[in-house]
Coordinates of C-alpha atoms in Angstrom, one line a residue:
K1106 CA -143.6 -145.7 197.3
G1107 CA -145.7 -142.4 197.1
V1108 CA -149.2 -144.5 196.9
D1109 CA -151.6 -143.9 199.9
S1110 CA -154.4 -146.5 200.6
V1111 CA -157.8 -144.9 201.6
Y1112 CA -160.0 -147.3 204.1
P1113 CA -163.6 -146.1 204.6
V1114 CA -164.6 -145.0 207.8
N1115 CA -167.5 -147.2 209.2
S1116 CA -168.3 -145.8 212.9
L1117 CA -168.1 -142.6 214.5
A1118 CA -168.2 -141.6 218.4
F1119 CA -168.2 -138.2 219.7
H1120 CA -166.7 -138.4 223.5
P1121 CA -169.7 -136.9 225.9
T1122 CA -167.1 -134.2 227.8
Y1123 CA -164.2 -132.7 225.1
G1124 CA -166.8 -133.3 222.0
T1125 CA -163.9 -134.8 220.3
F1126 CA -164.2 -137.7 218.4
A1127 CA -163.3 -141.4 217.5
T1128 CA -163.3 -143.2 213.8
G1129 CA -163.3 -146.5 213.1
G1130 CA -162.7 -148.1 209.8
C1131 CA -162.2 -151.3 207.3
D1132 CA -158.3 -150.5 207.9
G1133 CA -159.0 -151.6 211.6
K1134 CA -157.8 -148.5 213.4
V1135 CA -159.4 -146.4 215.7
I1136 CA -158.1 -142.8 215.7
M1137 CA -158.9 -139.7 217.9
W1138 CA -159.8 -136.6 216.5
D1139 CA -159.9 -132.7 217.7
G1140 CA -162.3 -131.6 214.8
Q1141 CA -162.2 -127.8 216.3
N1142 CA -158.0 -128.0 215.4
K1143 CA -158.5 -130.2 212.4
K1144 CA -156.1 -132.5 214.2
R1145 CA -155.6 -136.3 215.1
L1146 CA -154.9 -136.6 218.5
Q1147 CA -152.6 -139.6 219.0
A1148 CA -151.4 -142.5 216.9
P1149 CA -153.9 -145.1 215.3
W1150 CA -155.1 -147.9 218.0
S1151 CA -154.8 -151.5 215.9
Y1152 CA -157.5 -154.1 215.6
P1153 CA -157.5 -157.3 214.0
T1154 CA -160.1 -156.5 211.3
S1155 CA -162.5 -154.1 210.5
I1156 CA -164.2 -151.7 213.2
A1157 CA -167.8 -151.9 212.4
G1158 CA -168.9 -149.9 215.7
L1159 CA -167.5 -147.3 218.3
A1160 CA -169.3 -146.0 221.7
F1161 CA -168.1 -144.4 224.3
N1162 CA -169.3 -144.9 228.1
P1163 CA -171.3 -141.9 229.5
T1164 CA -168.2 -140.7 231.2
G1165 CA -166.0 -140.7 228.3
A1166 CA -163.5 -143.0 230.5
I1167 CA -164.2 -146.0 228.2
L1168 CA -164.4 -146.7 224.6
A1169 CA -165.7 -149.5 222.8
V1170 CA -164.9 -151.2 219.8
A1171 CA -166.1 -153.6 217.8
S1172 CA -164.0 -155.5 215.2
S1173 CA -166.0 -157.5 212.6
Y1174 CA -164.7 -157.9 209.0
T1175 CA -167.2 -155.9 206.9
F1176 CA -166.7 -157.6 203.7
E1177 CA -164.8 -154.9 201.8
E1178 CA -162.4 -157.4 199.9
G1179 CA -165.4 -159.9 199.6
D1180 CA -166.0 -163.5 201.3
K1181 CA -162.8 -164.6 202.4
E1182 CA -161.5 -166.0 205.9
A1183 CA -161.3 -163.4 208.8
P1184 CA -160.9 -163.1 212.6
P1185 CA -163.8 -163.8 214.7
D1186 CA -166.1 -160.9 215.5
Q1187 CA -164.8 -159.3 219.0
V1188 CA -165.6 -156.4 220.8
F1189 CA -163.0 -154.9 223.2
F1190 CA -163.1 -152.2 225.9
R1191 CA -160.5 -149.5 225.9
S1192 CA -159.8 -147.4 229.0
V1193 CA -159.1 -144.0 227.3
S1194 CA -157.0 -141.2 229.3
D1195 CA -158.1 -137.6 229.3
Q1196 CA -154.8 -137.0 227.1
E1197 CA -155.8 -139.2 224.6
V1198 CA -159.2 -137.6 223.9
R1199 CA -158.9 -133.6 225.5
P1200 CA -158.7 -131.5 222.7
R1201 CA -155.2 -129.3 222.4
P1202 CA -155.1 -125.4 222.9
K1203 CA -155.0 -123.9 219.4
Q1204 CA -151.5 -123.3 218.2
A1205 CA -151.2 -119.7 216.9
N1206 CA -150.0 -119.3 214.0
P1207 CA -146.3 -117.9 213.2
A1208 CA -146.3 -114.5 211.4

């Protein structure tokens, strides 16, 4: 208890409309971020192995996720490489209004 695991980020993709961005890393998670407010927008989406690449389509309605073991733990058995296409809603990618700090 009290130990955090840290994984490298392998890929970054900016939403074409809102400027928010997705990160994907060796933990097999994709997270949407609001950089202006320095906040995570939703719970991580999980995939079978490391995230090797991310890309939004031109409208930002679909996120392509390449899941491929990136050998961060050496040569070992890993799930097959796969590409997933995830529909994303505005609620998942739109920045949140900035919260006022209570005095």
